[in-house]
PDB file of C-alpha atoms in Angstrom:
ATOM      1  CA  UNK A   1     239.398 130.890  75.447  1.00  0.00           C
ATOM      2  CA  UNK A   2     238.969 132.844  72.179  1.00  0.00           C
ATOM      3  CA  UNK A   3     235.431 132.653  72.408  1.00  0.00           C
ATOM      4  CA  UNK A   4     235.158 134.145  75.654  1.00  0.00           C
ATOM      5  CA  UNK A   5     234.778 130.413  77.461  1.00  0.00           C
ATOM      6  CA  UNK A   6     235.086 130.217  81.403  1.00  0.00           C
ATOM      7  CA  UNK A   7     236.849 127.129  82.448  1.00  0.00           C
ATOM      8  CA  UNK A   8     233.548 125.116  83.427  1.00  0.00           C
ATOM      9  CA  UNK A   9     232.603 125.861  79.684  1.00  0.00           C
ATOM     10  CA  UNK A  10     236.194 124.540  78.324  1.00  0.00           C
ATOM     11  CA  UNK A  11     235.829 121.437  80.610  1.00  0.00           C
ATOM     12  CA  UNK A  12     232.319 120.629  79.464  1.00  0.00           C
ATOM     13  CA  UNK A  13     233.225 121.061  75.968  1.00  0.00           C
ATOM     14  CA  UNK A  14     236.060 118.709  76.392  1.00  0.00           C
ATOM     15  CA  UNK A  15     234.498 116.385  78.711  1.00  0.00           C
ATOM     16  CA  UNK A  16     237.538 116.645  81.260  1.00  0.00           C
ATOM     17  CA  UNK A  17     237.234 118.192  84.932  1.00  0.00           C
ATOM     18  CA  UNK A  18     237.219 122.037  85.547  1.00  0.00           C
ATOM     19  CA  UNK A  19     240.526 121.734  87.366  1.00  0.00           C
ATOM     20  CA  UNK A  20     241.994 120.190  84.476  1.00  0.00           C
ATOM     21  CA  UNK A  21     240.961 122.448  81.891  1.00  0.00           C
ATOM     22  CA  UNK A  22     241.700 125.170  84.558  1.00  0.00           C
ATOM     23  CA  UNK A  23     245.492 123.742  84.535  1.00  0.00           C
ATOM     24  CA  UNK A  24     245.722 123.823  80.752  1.00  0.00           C
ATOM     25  CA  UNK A  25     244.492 127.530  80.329  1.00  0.00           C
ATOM     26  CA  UNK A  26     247.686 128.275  83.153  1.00  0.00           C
ATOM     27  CA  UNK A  27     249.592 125.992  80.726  1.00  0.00           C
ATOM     28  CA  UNK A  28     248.590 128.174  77.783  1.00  0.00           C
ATOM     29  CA  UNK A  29     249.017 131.169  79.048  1.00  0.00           C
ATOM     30  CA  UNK A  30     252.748 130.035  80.187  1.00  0.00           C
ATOM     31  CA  UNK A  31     253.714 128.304  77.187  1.00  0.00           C
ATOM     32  CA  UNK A  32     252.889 132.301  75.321  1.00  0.00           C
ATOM     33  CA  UNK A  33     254.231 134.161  77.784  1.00  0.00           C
ATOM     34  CA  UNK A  34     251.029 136.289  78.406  1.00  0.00           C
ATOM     35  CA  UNK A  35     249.579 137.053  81.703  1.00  0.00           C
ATOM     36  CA  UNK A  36     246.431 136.676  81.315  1.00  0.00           C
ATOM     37  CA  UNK A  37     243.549 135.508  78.769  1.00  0.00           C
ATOM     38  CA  UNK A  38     243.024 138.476  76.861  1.00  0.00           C
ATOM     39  CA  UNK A  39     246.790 138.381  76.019  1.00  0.00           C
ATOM     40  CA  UNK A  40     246.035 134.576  75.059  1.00  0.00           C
ATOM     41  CA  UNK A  41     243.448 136.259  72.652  1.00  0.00           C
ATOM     42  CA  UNK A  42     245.884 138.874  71.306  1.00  0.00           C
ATOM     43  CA  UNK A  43     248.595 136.797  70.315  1.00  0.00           C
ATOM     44  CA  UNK A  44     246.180 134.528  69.175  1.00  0.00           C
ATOM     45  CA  UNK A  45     245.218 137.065  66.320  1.00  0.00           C
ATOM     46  CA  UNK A  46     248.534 137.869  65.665  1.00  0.00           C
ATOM     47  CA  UNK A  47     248.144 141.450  68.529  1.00  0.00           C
ATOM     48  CA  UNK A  48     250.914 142.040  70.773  1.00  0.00           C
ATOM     49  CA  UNK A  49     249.175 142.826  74.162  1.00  0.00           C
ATOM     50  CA  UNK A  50     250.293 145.984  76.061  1.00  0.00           C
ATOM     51  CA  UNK A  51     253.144 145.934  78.047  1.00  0.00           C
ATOM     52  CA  UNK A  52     252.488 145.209  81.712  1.00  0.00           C
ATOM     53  CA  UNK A  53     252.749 148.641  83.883  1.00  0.00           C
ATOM     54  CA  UNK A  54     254.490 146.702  87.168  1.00  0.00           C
ATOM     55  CA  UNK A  55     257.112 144.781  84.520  1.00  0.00           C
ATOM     56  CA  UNK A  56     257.235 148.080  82.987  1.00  0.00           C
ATOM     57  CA  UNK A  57     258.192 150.172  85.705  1.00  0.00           C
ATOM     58  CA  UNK A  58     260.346 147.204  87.101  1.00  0.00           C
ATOM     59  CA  UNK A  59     262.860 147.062  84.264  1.00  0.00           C
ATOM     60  CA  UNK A  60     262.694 150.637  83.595  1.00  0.00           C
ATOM     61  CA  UNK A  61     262.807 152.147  87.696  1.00  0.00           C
ATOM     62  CA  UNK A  62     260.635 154.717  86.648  1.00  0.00           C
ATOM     63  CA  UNK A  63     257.887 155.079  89.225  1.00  0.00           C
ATOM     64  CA  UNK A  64     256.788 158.418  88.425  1.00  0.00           C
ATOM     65  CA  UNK A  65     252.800 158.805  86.805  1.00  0.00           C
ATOM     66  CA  UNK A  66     252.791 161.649  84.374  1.00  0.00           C
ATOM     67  CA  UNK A  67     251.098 164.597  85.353  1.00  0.00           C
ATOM     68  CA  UNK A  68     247.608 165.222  84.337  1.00  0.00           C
ATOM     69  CA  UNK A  69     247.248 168.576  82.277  1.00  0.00           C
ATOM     70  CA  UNK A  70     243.721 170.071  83.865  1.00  0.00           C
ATOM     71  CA  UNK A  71     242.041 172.842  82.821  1.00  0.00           C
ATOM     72  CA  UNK A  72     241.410 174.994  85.647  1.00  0.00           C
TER      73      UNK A  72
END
């Protein structure tokens, strides 16, 4: 995943089916706690991905976006 594989890729390289490799990634990304690859990548450096916006606004119950300050 690190090097920017697609599942077919991971399978191949492995020599297992797609939906097996495709079940490992989701086992990955569950055993780290991230959502999606690129936060597999992250943590894999040592990053902390940004925070999710929906988990965000769901713990905080702030649904309000920030007002834009235009120029006129």
């Amino acid at each position: 995943m690190v090097a920017g594989v697609c599942n077919d890729g991971i399978a191949s390289h492995l020599g297992i089916s797609p939906r097996r490799a495709a079940n490992l990634v989701s086992g990955v990304k569950q055993a780290l706690g991230a959502e999606t690859r690129a936060d597999v990548v992250l943590r894999y450096f040592g990053l902390t991905p940004a925070p999710n916006i929906k988990t965000t606004l769901q713990k905080t119950g702030n649904f309000s976006l920030p007002l834009s300050r235009r120029k006129p």
